Amino acid sequence: MDTGNTDGERAGAGQLERTSAFFDDVESDLADIGRSTVVERDRDLSARLEKTEHRLGKLEMLIGISRNLNSTLNLNELLEAIVDSIIKLVDSDRGFLMLADRGGDMRFRIARDREEHRLEEKDFEVSYSIINDAVNRKEPLFLSDLHTHDEFKDKKSVVALDLRTAVCVPIVRDEKVIGVIYTDSHRIKNEFSPDDISVVGAFASQAAIAIENARLHGELILSRENLERENLSLRQELSERYEFSGIIGKSKSMIDIFDTITKIAPHPTTVLIQGETGTGKELIARAIHFNGPRKTRQLVTINCGAMPEQLLESELFGHVKGSFTGAVSDKKGLFETASGGTIFLDEIGEMPVQLQVKLLRVLQEGEIRRVGDNTPRRVDVRVIAATNRDLAEDVKTGRFRQDLFYRLNVVPISIPPLRDRVEDILPLIEHFLRKYAGKMDKDDLRIVPEAIKALLANRWTGNVRELENSIERAVALSGESHVLTREHFADFVRHNDIVDQLGRQETLKQKMLVVEKRIITEALRESGGKVTQAAGALGVTRQHLHNKIRQHEIRHH
């Protein structure tokens, strides 16, 4: 079976044969001139030279057209060039091109006039009798004077359009008509010569190859764009499932939190985020702010448990000059700074009760009063609070005001500890490994399965923050190694091992023996296997330690 390349080679070979024929004819003419008598030369010289110049002109035009067609892979630009070229080749008034669709039906693509102006389909009437005849024959059709042509002179379209000359060339690939080039004129043209027919035939072959190449190029571009869109779609899907504004998680609890953020972000509703230390409460607050209409304004953050009451009040609400020692000028507080944006009150459960009253006034009235000033100031601030305490329990004990709790707890978000959403650990490991490996120029770093298993088994009492710190420390200490092993996470791996062993023991004596063995093993490891040094560190005699080593069957050399 012939391939597309073979067809192209065959069409190119045909074009070379036709081009060669031009040169042969020219050489023949020149030879004939040389053999003629002086009288014959005088008589025929002018005609022969004119004919030769015509052939050379057509050949030069065909070479230029071929170069032009091969200069673009944009199908629309190519079709324009094809129509403009056929008009020049046959000296007509206008041109028209159709291409076959997937079903084989011919569809209008482009029409042009001799000034290279684009014509609309509705303004371009053609003789479909001529087109159908050329398509059915799969051969070019050249009509020099339609008014005298027996087959077409009485056709309605020919008469209605008052056509005098027409050329219709089917574009053939793999023995199938993939399109048709049509051009006509209201002017009477001289009889088409064999040279004209040969040039147009060569042009049609070149046009077929160029159209096929442009189509294949377009399909390749479309395929690549589709792959890019599919890849982007998959990335977006993964991002939607596993990440929201930098928060990583695929567990149901995290997906529910992402859904809640999406719903509440557009509104100024007050939010209370509760969760253990290190679970990412500030990330949730940032996600709410930056996915809402206030994202172009400030997000101000303050830790309410990190400063004394008077200083915290001044930071939140501002002060006027002279209101207390050190207040040498008026100062704007964070609520005023965040006006139009969001304020994130971290560790709200640590706020002194006296300040809780003033915060309640802000939430109720939308006003603040600077320290030492009785003038109220309007503020437009979204409040997001966070705590690692059980505020409902603090309300019962009187540690936190009930009315403030209700004001803050309009939309509660509870972040589960990492140990309760184990399915989030692996995506977090991958995320932090990419992050810190990239920062430290160790992009080829990977974690062995045994180390991942140990990471998954850890209880992560410090939650996501502890996991991130562990990955960062391991990457930093990996040196020239391209692999992170269990040893790079030795501290918590050893802790997990002993916890597992203790869990398998039933009696107190058994559990104590596990702990004793672990303590002795660690002492020997730190002393480099030197029993005397280890015994000194443990506060026992060398002989006593030797006895314990034998009892626990500890290898230390």
Coordinates of C-alpha atoms in Angstrom, one line a residue, residues 498 512-526 534 537-538 545 554:
I498 CA 9.3 1.4 71.0
M512 CA 9.6 -2.2 81.5
L513 CA 12.0 -4.7 80.0
V514 CA 11.2 -3.2 76.5
V515 CA 12.0 0.3 77.9
E516 CA 15.2 -1.0 79.6
K517 CA 16.5 -2.6 76.4
R518 CA 15.8 0.6 74.5
I519 CA 17.6 2.8 77.0
I520 CA 20.7 0.5 77.0
T521 CA 20.7 0.3 73.2
E522 CA 20.6 4.1 72.9
A523 CA 23.4 4.5 75.5
L524 CA 25.6 2.0 73.6
R525 CA 24.9 3.7 70.3
E526 CA 25.8 7.1 71.7
A534 CA 27.8 3.7 78.4
A537 CA 26.3 7.6 81.4
L538 CA 23.6 5.2 82.8
L545 CA 25.7 -3.4 82.2
I554 CA 22.0 -6.7 72.6

